[in-house]
mmCIF file of C-alpha atoms and ligand atoms in Angstrom:
data_model
loop_
_atom_site.group_PDB
_atom_site.id
_atom_site.type_symbol
_atom_site.label_atom_id
_atom_site.label_comp_id
_atom_site.label_asym_id
_atom_site.label_seq_id
_atom_site.Cartn_x
_atom_site.Cartn_y
_atom_site.Cartn_z
ATOM 1 C CA MET R 1 62.696 66.601 81.221
ATOM 2 C CA THR R 2 59.865 66.741 83.773
ATOM 3 C CA THR R 3 56.377 65.866 82.594
ATOM 4 C CA HIS R 4 53.476 67.545 84.373
ATOM 5 C CA SER R 5 50.033 66.002 84.158
ATOM 6 C CA LEU R 6 47.114 68.350 83.671
ATOM 7 C CA LEU R 7 43.448 67.470 83.851
ATOM 8 C CA LEU R 8 41.409 69.875 81.722
ATOM 9 C CA LEU R 9 37.804 70.319 82.780
ATOM 10 C CA PRO R 10 36.274 72.869 80.384
ATOM 11 C CA GLY R 11 32.739 72.533 81.784
ATOM 12 C CA ASP R 12 29.897 74.717 80.533
ATOM 13 C CA GLY R 13 29.090 78.031 78.878
ATOM 14 C CA ILE R 14 32.232 79.890 77.828
ATOM 15 C CA GLY R 15 34.387 77.289 79.636
ATOM 16 C CA PRO R 16 35.145 75.223 76.490
ATOM 17 C CA GLU R 17 35.904 78.339 74.404
ATOM 18 C CA VAL R 18 38.442 79.787 76.825
ATOM 19 C CA MET R 19 39.938 76.322 77.424
ATOM 20 C CA THR R 20 40.686 76.009 73.699
ATOM 21 C CA GLU R 21 42.937 79.060 74.008
ATOM 22 C CA VAL R 22 44.664 77.558 77.064
ATOM 23 C CA GLU R 23 45.321 74.378 75.096
ATOM 24 C CA ARG R 24 47.091 76.360 72.405
ATOM 25 C CA VAL R 25 49.419 77.871 74.996
ATOM 26 C CA VAL R 26 50.046 74.422 76.503
ATOM 27 C CA ALA R 27 50.865 73.113 73.020
ATOM 28 C CA PHE R 28 53.396 75.916 72.575
ATOM 29 C CA PHE R 29 55.214 75.028 75.812
ATOM 30 C CA ASN R 30 55.165 71.362 74.827
ATOM 31 C CA LYS R 31 56.944 72.251 71.615
ATOM 32 C CA LYS R 32 59.330 74.890 72.933
ATOM 33 C CA GLY R 33 59.425 74.759 76.713
ATOM 34 C CA LYS R 34 61.742 73.116 79.183
ATOM 35 C CA ALA R 35 58.980 70.866 80.578
ATOM 36 C CA LYS R 36 56.327 68.654 79.041
ATOM 37 C CA PHE R 37 52.614 68.606 79.740
ATOM 38 C CA LYS R 38 50.466 65.554 79.450
ATOM 39 C CA THR R 39 46.828 66.608 79.233
ATOM 40 C CA GLU R 40 43.642 64.696 79.694
ATOM 41 C CA THR R 41 40.144 66.131 79.318
ATOM 42 C CA ASP R 42 36.896 65.242 81.056
ATOM 43 C CA VAL R 43 33.421 66.662 81.555
ATOM 44 C CA VAL R 44 32.188 68.496 84.649
ATOM 45 C CA GLY R 45 29.088 70.459 85.667
ATOM 46 C CA GLY R 46 26.171 70.595 83.239
ATOM 47 C CA ALA R 47 28.170 68.789 80.566
ATOM 48 C CA ALA R 48 28.662 65.882 82.979
ATOM 49 C CA ILE R 49 24.994 65.933 83.959
ATOM 50 C CA ASP R 50 24.040 65.651 80.280
ATOM 51 C CA LYS R 51 26.439 62.779 79.698
ATOM 52 C CA HIS R 52 26.418 60.871 83.001
ATOM 53 C CA GLY R 53 23.572 62.293 85.105
ATOM 54 C CA VAL R 54 25.933 63.721 87.762
ATOM 55 C CA PRO R 55 28.043 66.911 87.805
ATOM 56 C CA LEU R 56 31.246 65.022 88.628
ATOM 57 C CA THR R 57 31.856 61.313 88.037
ATOM 58 C CA ALA R 58 34.026 59.161 90.294
ATOM 59 C CA GLY R 59 36.315 58.709 87.303
ATOM 60 C CA ALA R 60 36.827 62.436 86.786
ATOM 61 C CA LEU R 61 37.446 62.890 90.512
ATOM 62 C CA ALA R 62 40.081 60.136 90.471
ATOM 63 C CA LYS R 63 41.808 61.808 87.524
ATOM 64 C CA ALA R 64 41.759 65.117 89.412
ATOM 65 C CA GLN R 65 43.304 63.429 92.469
ATOM 66 C CA ALA R 66 46.091 61.999 90.342
ATOM 67 C CA ALA R 67 46.891 65.092 88.245
ATOM 68 C CA ASP R 68 49.590 67.611 89.094
ATOM 69 C CA ALA R 69 47.020 70.295 88.409
ATOM 70 C CA VAL R 70 43.418 70.619 87.322
ATOM 71 C CA ILE R 71 42.636 73.411 84.872
ATOM 72 C CA PHE R 72 38.988 74.268 85.206
ATOM 73 C CA GLY R 73 36.732 76.284 82.896
ATOM 74 C CA ALA R 74 33.327 77.129 84.339
ATOM 75 C CA VAL R 75 30.099 75.388 85.301
ATOM 76 C CA GLY R 76 26.376 76.114 85.251
ATOM 77 C CA GLY R 77 23.786 77.791 83.079
ATOM 78 C CA PRO R 78 20.024 78.201 82.659
ATOM 79 C CA LYS R 79 19.764 74.800 80.947
ATOM 80 C CA TRP R 80 20.283 73.115 84.338
ATOM 81 C CA ASP R 81 18.244 75.521 86.497
ATOM 82 C CA LYS R 82 15.646 72.842 87.209
ATOM 83 C CA VAL R 83 18.108 70.089 88.150
ATOM 84 C CA ALA R 84 17.748 68.899 91.769
ATOM 85 C CA TYR R 85 19.912 70.893 94.233
ATOM 86 C CA ASP R 86 22.223 67.982 95.051
ATOM 87 C CA LYS R 87 22.852 67.295 91.345
ATOM 88 C CA ARG R 88 23.314 70.898 90.181
ATOM 89 C CA PRO R 89 26.343 71.792 88.009
ATOM 90 C CA GLU R 90 28.031 73.857 90.760
ATOM 91 C CA GLY R 91 28.072 70.685 92.885
ATOM 92 C CA GLY R 92 30.821 69.352 90.609
ATOM 93 C CA LEU R 93 33.120 72.240 91.457
ATOM 94 C CA LEU R 94 32.279 72.185 95.164
ATOM 95 C CA ALA R 95 32.942 68.430 95.305
ATOM 96 C CA LEU R 96 36.355 68.924 93.697
ATOM 97 C CA ARG R 97 37.247 71.618 96.230
ATOM 98 C CA LYS R 98 36.115 69.468 99.147
ATOM 99 C CA GLU R 99 37.471 66.099 97.993
ATOM 100 C CA LEU R 100 40.881 67.513 97.071
ATOM 101 C CA ASP R 101 40.836 69.593 100.293
ATOM 102 C CA LEU R 102 41.672 72.759 98.345
ATOM 103 C CA PHE R 103 41.334 75.054 101.328
ATOM 104 C CA ALA R 104 43.408 77.992 100.084
ATOM 105 C CA ASN R 105 41.921 80.000 97.234
ATOM 106 C CA LEU R 106 44.201 82.697 95.840
ATOM 107 C CA ARG R 107 42.408 85.365 93.838
ATOM 108 C CA PRO R 108 44.828 88.042 92.719
ATOM 109 C CA ALA R 109 43.319 91.296 91.453
ATOM 110 C CA ILE R 110 45.856 93.087 89.325
ATOM 111 C CA CYS R 111 45.026 96.131 87.260
ATOM 112 C CA TYR R 112 47.056 96.083 84.057
ATOM 113 C CA PRO R 113 48.176 99.637 83.236
ATOM 114 C CA ALA R 114 46.462 99.443 79.843
ATOM 115 C CA LEU R 115 43.134 98.707 81.530
ATOM 116 C CA ALA R 116 43.026 101.405 84.216
ATOM 117 C CA GLU R 117 40.367 103.269 82.181
ATOM 118 C CA ALA R 118 38.166 100.176 81.909
ATOM 119 C CA SER R 119 37.584 100.054 85.651
ATOM 120 C CA SER R 120 34.455 101.613 87.082
ATOM 121 C CA LEU R 121 36.704 103.461 89.559
ATOM 122 C CA LYS R 122 38.842 106.444 88.662
ATOM 123 C CA ARG R 123 42.271 105.710 87.223
ATOM 124 C CA GLU R 124 44.155 107.000 90.285
ATOM 125 C CA HIS R 125 42.416 104.452 92.520
ATOM 126 C CA VAL R 126 43.200 101.388 90.412
ATOM 127 C CA GLU R 127 46.324 102.108 88.394
ATOM 128 C CA GLY R 128 49.026 99.769 89.649
ATOM 129 C CA LEU R 129 46.571 97.879 91.863
ATOM 130 C CA ASP R 130 47.912 94.503 92.993
ATOM 131 C CA ILE R 131 45.960 92.844 95.758
ATOM 132 C CA LEU R 132 45.378 89.230 96.666
ATOM 133 C CA ILE R 133 42.163 87.912 98.130
ATOM 134 C CA LEU R 134 42.855 84.718 100.004
ATOM 135 C CA ARG R 135 39.560 82.901 100.447
ATOM 136 C CA GLU R 136 39.109 79.908 102.739
ATOM 137 C CA LEU R 137 37.509 77.407 100.378
ATOM 138 C CA THR R 138 36.488 74.203 102.130
ATOM 139 C CA GLY R 139 34.662 75.366 105.263
ATOM 140 C CA GLY R 140 32.180 77.953 106.448
ATOM 141 C CA THR R 141 28.702 78.474 105.065
ATOM 142 C CA TYR R 142 29.376 76.484 101.907
ATOM 143 C CA PHE R 143 29.801 73.149 103.645
ATOM 144 C CA GLY R 144 28.447 73.541 107.206
ATOM 145 C CA GLU R 145 25.716 71.177 108.380
ATOM 146 C CA PRO R 146 22.792 71.291 108.801
ATOM 147 C CA LYS R 147 22.092 72.729 105.383
ATOM 148 C CA GLU R 148 18.464 72.111 104.609
ATOM 149 C CA ILE R 149 14.966 73.298 103.938
ATOM 150 C CA VAL R 150 12.373 71.691 106.195
ATOM 151 C CA THR R 151 8.598 72.036 106.189
ATOM 152 C CA LEU R 152 7.151 73.155 109.505
ATOM 153 C CA GLU R 153 3.903 71.923 111.057
ATOM 154 C CA ASP R 154 2.001 74.994 109.899
ATOM 155 C CA GLY R 155 3.118 74.347 106.312
ATOM 156 C CA GLN R 156 5.735 77.114 106.260
ATOM 157 C CA LYS R 157 9.248 76.247 105.265
ATOM 158 C CA ARG R 158 12.422 76.899 107.193
ATOM 159 C CA ALA R 159 15.831 77.111 105.496
ATOM 160 C CA VAL R 160 19.124 76.712 107.329
ATOM 161 C CA ASP R 161 22.727 77.214 106.305
ATOM 162 C CA THR R 162 25.392 76.736 108.914
ATOM 163 C CA THR R 163 28.681 78.596 109.207
ATOM 164 C CA VAL R 164 31.293 76.483 110.977
ATOM 165 C CA TYR R 165 35.033 76.946 111.525
ATOM 166 C CA THR R 166 37.520 75.161 113.734
ATOM 167 C CA THR R 167 40.808 76.475 115.105
ATOM 168 C CA ARG R 168 42.775 74.255 112.737
ATOM 169 C CA GLU R 169 40.911 75.480 109.647
ATOM 170 C CA ILE R 170 41.478 79.129 110.537
ATOM 171 C CA GLU R 171 45.088 78.578 111.521
ATOM 172 C CA ARG R 172 46.062 76.927 108.255
ATOM 173 C CA ILE R 173 44.541 79.646 106.084
ATOM 174 C CA ALA R 174 46.081 82.380 108.268
ATOM 175 C CA ARG R 175 49.463 80.741 107.805
ATOM 176 C CA VAL R 176 49.070 80.800 104.017
ATOM 177 C CA ALA R 177 48.120 84.496 104.245
ATOM 178 C CA PHE R 178 51.281 85.354 106.188
ATOM 179 C CA ASP R 179 53.473 83.283 103.844
ATOM 180 C CA LEU R 180 52.024 84.975 100.765
ATOM 181 C CA ALA R 181 52.336 88.442 102.314
ATOM 182 C CA ARG R 182 56.047 87.875 102.986
ATOM 183 C CA LYS R 183 56.601 87.493 99.250
ATOM 184 C CA ARG R 184 54.574 90.631 98.533
ATOM 185 C CA ARG R 185 54.216 93.860 100.544
ATOM 186 C CA ASN R 186 54.106 92.088 103.901
ATOM 187 C CA LYS R 187 50.619 93.190 104.929
ATOM 188 C CA VAL R 188 47.542 91.131 105.797
ATOM 189 C CA HIS R 189 43.995 92.320 106.421
ATOM 190 C CA SER R 190 41.856 89.678 108.085
ATOM 191 C CA ALA R 191 38.170 90.301 107.344
ATOM 192 C CA GLU R 192 35.343 88.830 109.416
ATOM 193 C CA LYS R 193 32.153 89.817 111.240
ATOM 194 C CA ARG R 194 33.182 89.386 114.864
ATOM 195 C CA ASN R 195 30.556 91.962 115.834
ATOM 196 C CA VAL R 196 27.770 89.573 114.789
ATOM 197 C CA MET R 197 29.076 86.070 114.173
ATOM 198 C CA LYS R 198 30.669 83.547 116.517
ATOM 199 C CA THR R 199 32.777 82.279 113.649
ATOM 200 C CA GLY R 200 33.990 85.865 113.305
ATOM 201 C CA VAL R 201 35.003 85.965 116.975
ATOM 202 C CA LEU R 202 36.961 82.725 116.657
ATOM 203 C CA TRP R 203 38.432 83.766 113.311
ATOM 204 C CA ASN R 204 39.746 86.980 114.878
ATOM 205 C CA GLU R 205 41.162 85.157 117.916
ATOM 206 C CA VAL R 206 42.919 82.451 115.920
ATOM 207 C CA VAL R 207 44.377 84.830 113.334
ATOM 208 C CA THR R 208 45.665 87.049 116.162
ATOM 209 C CA ALA R 209 47.226 84.090 117.995
ATOM 210 C CA THR R 210 48.784 82.623 114.838
ATOM 211 C CA HIS R 211 50.256 86.010 114.025
ATOM 212 C CA ALA R 212 51.692 86.451 117.545
ATOM 213 C CA ARG R 213 53.185 82.959 117.478
ATOM 214 C CA GLU R 214 54.444 82.644 113.910
ATOM 215 C CA ALA R 215 54.303 85.860 111.947
ATOM 216 C CA LYS R 216 55.187 88.922 113.999
ATOM 217 C CA ASP R 217 57.251 90.112 111.046
ATOM 218 C CA VAL R 218 54.065 90.606 108.986
ATOM 219 C CA GLU R 219 51.828 93.671 109.430
ATOM 220 C CA LEU R 220 48.360 92.476 110.477
ATOM 221 C CA HIS R 221 45.096 94.444 110.445
ATOM 222 C CA HIS R 222 41.645 93.247 111.412
ATOM 223 C CA ILE R 223 38.722 94.663 109.477
ATOM 224 C CA LEU R 224 34.996 93.947 109.513
ATOM 225 C CA ALA R 225 34.007 92.280 106.261
ATOM 226 C CA ASP R 226 31.402 94.914 105.390
ATOM 227 C CA ALA R 227 33.898 97.713 106.020
ATOM 228 C CA CYS R 228 36.357 95.799 103.854
ATOM 229 C CA ALA R 229 33.815 95.771 101.005
ATOM 230 C CA MET R 230 33.464 99.529 101.401
ATOM 231 C CA GLN R 231 37.217 100.192 101.578
ATOM 232 C CA LEU R 232 37.763 98.072 98.467
ATOM 233 C CA VAL R 233 35.908 100.627 96.380
ATOM 234 C CA ARG R 234 37.044 103.631 98.413
ATOM 235 C CA ASN R 235 40.782 103.065 98.509
ATOM 236 C CA PRO R 236 41.700 99.605 97.209
ATOM 237 C CA LYS R 237 45.438 100.248 97.098
ATOM 238 C CA GLN R 238 45.664 100.212 100.912
ATOM 239 C CA PHE R 239 45.368 96.401 100.719
ATOM 240 C CA ASP R 240 47.962 93.739 100.035
ATOM 241 C CA VAL R 241 46.586 90.349 101.159
ATOM 242 C CA ILE R 242 42.994 90.074 102.388
ATOM 243 C CA VAL R 243 42.201 86.782 104.129
ATOM 244 C CA CYS R 244 38.607 85.814 104.814
ATOM 245 C CA ASP R 245 36.135 82.974 105.077
ATOM 246 C CA ASN R 246 34.485 81.159 102.209
ATOM 247 C CA LEU R 247 31.345 83.267 101.799
ATOM 248 C CA PHE R 248 32.946 86.685 102.358
ATOM 249 C CA GLY R 249 35.713 85.642 99.984
ATOM 250 C CA ASP R 250 33.187 84.792 97.295
ATOM 251 C CA MET R 251 31.756 88.290 97.463
ATOM 252 C CA LEU R 252 34.883 90.324 98.101
ATOM 253 C CA SER R 253 36.660 88.634 95.191
ATOM 254 C CA ASP R 254 33.885 89.510 92.738
ATOM 255 C CA GLU R 255 34.081 93.076 93.991
ATOM 256 C CA ALA R 256 37.875 93.154 93.665
ATOM 257 C CA ALA R 257 37.580 91.670 90.191
ATOM 258 C CA MET R 258 35.671 94.663 88.902
ATOM 259 C CA LEU R 259 38.397 97.027 90.112
ATOM 260 C CA THR R 260 40.644 95.514 87.484
ATOM 261 C CA GLY R 261 38.321 96.424 84.632
ATOM 262 C CA SER R 262 36.499 93.166 84.107
ATOM 263 C CA ILE R 263 35.850 89.890 85.858
ATOM 264 C CA GLY R 264 37.081 88.355 82.590
ATOM 265 C CA MET R 265 40.615 89.195 83.700
ATOM 266 C CA LEU R 266 40.869 87.259 86.952
ATOM 267 C CA PRO R 267 42.598 83.920 87.401
ATOM 268 C CA SER R 268 42.586 81.888 90.593
ATOM 269 C CA ALA R 269 44.420 79.055 92.261
ATOM 270 C CA SER R 270 42.921 76.653 94.781
ATOM 271 C CA LEU R 271 45.570 74.798 96.728
ATOM 272 C CA GLY R 272 45.642 71.964 99.231
ATOM 273 C CA ALA R 273 48.168 71.362 101.983
ATOM 274 C CA PRO R 274 51.638 70.196 100.895
ATOM 275 C CA ASP R 275 52.002 66.415 100.977
ATOM 276 C CA PRO R 276 54.290 65.610 103.936
ATOM 277 C CA LYS R 277 56.383 63.234 101.787
ATOM 278 C CA THR R 278 56.572 64.900 98.369
ATOM 279 C CA GLY R 279 55.824 68.527 99.291
ATOM 280 C CA LYS R 280 53.347 68.599 96.389
ATOM 281 C CA ARG R 281 49.991 70.328 96.778
ATOM 282 C CA LYS R 282 46.775 69.270 95.096
ATOM 283 C CA ALA R 283 45.687 72.166 92.959
ATOM 284 C CA LEU R 284 42.931 73.498 90.755
ATOM 285 C CA TYR R 285 43.184 76.614 88.611
ATOM 286 C CA GLU R 286 40.179 78.435 87.281
ATOM 287 C CA PRO R 287 39.091 81.781 85.884
ATOM 288 C CA VAL R 288 36.874 83.602 88.380
ATOM 289 C CA HIS R 289 34.360 84.666 85.706
ATOM 290 C CA GLY R 290 32.006 81.689 85.591
ATOM 291 C CA SER R 291 30.105 80.276 82.620
ATOM 292 C CA ALA R 292 28.590 83.543 81.243
ATOM 293 C CA PRO R 293 25.721 81.744 79.436
ATOM 294 C CA ASP R 294 24.586 84.990 77.770
ATOM 295 C CA ILE R 295 27.677 85.092 75.550
ATOM 296 C CA ALA R 296 28.506 81.365 75.384
ATOM 297 C CA GLY R 297 29.216 79.860 71.989
ATOM 298 C CA LYS R 298 29.586 83.259 70.312
ATOM 299 C CA GLY R 299 33.360 83.532 70.370
ATOM 300 C CA LEU R 300 33.150 86.715 72.437
ATOM 301 C CA ALA R 301 34.532 85.549 75.786
ATOM 302 C CA ASN R 302 37.740 86.969 77.182
ATOM 303 C CA PRO R 303 40.282 84.112 77.433
ATOM 304 C CA ILE R 304 42.733 86.127 79.585
ATOM 305 C CA ALA R 305 41.560 84.822 82.971
ATOM 306 C CA ALA R 306 41.829 81.225 81.756
ATOM 307 C CA ILE R 307 45.274 81.723 80.243
ATOM 308 C CA ALA R 308 46.416 83.535 83.396
ATOM 309 C CA SER R 309 45.066 80.594 85.430
ATOM 310 C CA TYR R 310 47.333 78.270 83.463
ATOM 311 C CA ALA R 311 50.184 80.677 84.273
ATOM 312 C CA MET R 312 49.318 80.285 87.963
ATOM 313 C CA ALA R 313 49.506 76.497 87.513
ATOM 314 C CA LEU R 314 53.006 76.885 86.090
ATOM 315 C CA ARG R 315 53.966 79.049 89.072
ATOM 316 C CA TYR R 316 52.410 77.089 91.932
ATOM 317 C CA SER R 317 52.283 73.485 90.687
ATOM 318 C CA CYS R 318 55.077 73.136 88.148
ATOM 319 C CA GLY R 319 57.886 75.269 89.540
ATOM 320 C CA LEU R 320 57.978 77.233 86.274
ATOM 321 C CA ALA R 321 57.878 80.815 87.572
ATOM 322 C CA LYS R 322 59.795 82.223 84.589
ATOM 323 C CA GLU R 323 57.329 80.731 82.130
ATOM 324 C CA ALA R 324 54.460 82.084 84.250
ATOM 325 C CA ASP R 325 56.022 85.566 84.182
ATOM 326 C CA LEU R 326 56.375 85.259 80.438
ATOM 327 C CA ILE R 327 52.663 84.554 79.997
ATOM 328 C CA ASP R 328 51.729 87.456 82.285
ATOM 329 C CA LYS R 329 54.016 89.749 80.307
ATOM 330 C CA ALA R 330 52.519 88.520 77.026
ATOM 331 C CA ILE R 331 49.035 89.368 78.319
ATOM 332 C CA ALA R 332 50.164 92.858 79.366
ATOM 333 C CA ASN R 333 51.824 93.422 75.963
ATOM 334 C CA THR R 334 48.731 92.275 74.082
ATOM 335 C CA LEU R 335 46.584 94.717 76.049
ATOM 336 C CA ALA R 336 49.131 97.470 75.507
ATOM 337 C CA ARG R 337 48.803 96.834 71.748
ATOM 338 C CA GLY R 338 45.151 97.864 72.062
ATOM 339 C CA LEU R 339 43.412 94.505 71.579
ATOM 340 C CA ARG R 340 40.230 94.190 73.600
ATOM 341 C CA THR R 341 37.473 91.638 73.995
ATOM 342 C CA ALA R 342 33.972 93.087 74.419
ATOM 343 C CA ASP R 343 34.092 93.065 78.231
ATOM 344 C CA ILE R 344 37.078 95.429 78.353
ATOM 345 C CA LEU R 345 36.393 97.415 75.196
ATOM 346 C CA GLN R 346 37.295 101.110 75.304
ATOM 347 C CA PRO R 347 37.181 103.883 72.703
ATOM 348 C CA ASN R 348 39.792 103.595 69.935
ATOM 349 C CA MET R 349 40.725 100.033 70.819
ATOM 350 C CA ARG R 350 40.517 97.055 68.490
ATOM 351 C CA LYS R 351 37.652 94.733 69.330
ATOM 352 C CA VAL R 352 38.564 91.068 69.021
ATOM 353 C CA GLY R 353 36.947 87.748 69.830
ATOM 354 C CA THR R 354 38.141 84.854 71.961
ATOM 355 C CA ALA R 355 40.291 83.157 69.327
ATOM 356 C CA GLU R 356 41.885 86.350 68.085
ATOM 357 C CA MET R 357 42.803 87.413 71.624
ATOM 358 C CA GLY R 358 44.208 83.924 72.291
ATOM 359 C CA GLN R 359 46.203 84.036 69.067
ATOM 360 C CA ALA R 360 47.621 87.499 69.856
ATOM 361 C CA ILE R 361 48.722 86.403 73.323
ATOM 362 C CA LEU R 362 50.314 83.301 71.831
ATOM 363 C CA GLU R 363 52.244 85.418 69.360
ATOM 364 C CA GLU R 364 53.507 87.624 72.207
ATOM 365 C CA ILE R 365 54.547 84.492 74.113
ATOM 366 C CA GLU R 366 56.446 83.257 71.057
ATOM 367 C CA LYS R 367 58.177 86.622 70.693
ATOM 368 C CA LEU R 368 59.161 86.818 74.356
ATOM 369 C CA ALA R 369 60.338 83.198 74.405
ATOM 370 C CA ALA R 370 62.529 83.794 71.369
ATOM 371 C CA ALA R 371 64.052 86.986 72.809
HETATM 372 C C1 LIG G 1 33.207 81.173 92.661
HETATM 373 C C2 LIG G 1 31.799 80.841 92.208
HETATM 374 C C3 LIG G 1 31.376 79.552 92.904
HETATM 375 C C4 LIG G 1 31.317 79.844 94.386
HETATM 376 C C5 LIG G 1 30.066 78.944 92.385
HETATM 377 C C6 LIG G 1 30.105 78.668 90.904
HETATM 378 C C7 LIG G 1 29.682 77.710 93.147
HETATM 379 O O1 LIG G 1 30.952 81.895 92.442
HETATM 380 O O2 LIG G 1 34.102 80.340 92.489
HETATM 381 O O3 LIG G 1 33.394 82.267 93.180
HETATM 382 O O4 LIG G 1 30.296 80.356 94.892
HETATM 383 O O5 LIG G 1 32.293 79.579 95.069
HETATM 384 MG MG1 LIG G 2 31.885 83.651 93.155
#
């Protein structure tokens, strides 16, 4: 039996609460599944700052490098607002992305039928929605240099962020977009700002060339990133895969998240390039929702995004697609039974907390696995 190693990094805010529910699902598969999971846990973000003075220790990074997959909770919160910029909690997550070279960030936005009413858009626009935002994750504005605030001679300050992309960086993310589209509805929208940004001009050129060379079988559209934001709330079902740079992907994925009813629903996968020898990719899986400090520690958080992130780990890192489908089905069934955490609460539904939602999903998993 294969053993997969998982590094659990619960982090801050609601991270530890939702991770507890993930651990229960992992324990179930360890007991009943056809693979084993060896888990290790470490601190990251504010929790690591409190314990070690840095948001990610060298030890935790080494464990992440060695693991088959990292399962991440969330980082940040008001407690660390005054921490120096280079030591802030988010730095732990950004360092993991960069050091593991996790350039491809998959953020699926799926609207479960039971949740179509919870979306801020009308049912007809979101029912059956299944889109995938593919965000470039290790380049662009997040990591470009210079990135600084300098004081000018007259005492004013000047802040600079730099957006940089190379041909190779754009090519490799475009390739992932085309590969993913082939397994879906075969359509890619590439979003950039070629009308204003040089990186947009290059992005457009390289995506076009990669498509012509390697992916003529896939339908490709170019769209300006602002127009894409607009179309996402106007007619989201026109999209299949949207590929974009790091900063646009950050924003478009939050927007897409809300189409599904709640940001508490969205899992994500961040993948590296396949190792030339083993074919394995470094990988980190995390809910898109963040640390939600306002509800942390109250048992109110929605654990669905975290559990669905573990399902993505099964699919993309462990070769366990059937088990991943089973978890997704269990989530859909639980929602269909009318259980709702506060973020997706609707009239006549049963309000539950984090643990109760986790327990209900686990019971559905057990049922489906036994069937
Ligand atoms: C995300 C988050 C992060 C980002 C933060 C926590 C650094 O918003 O994963 O979307 O901006 O990438
Ligand atoms: Mg974000």
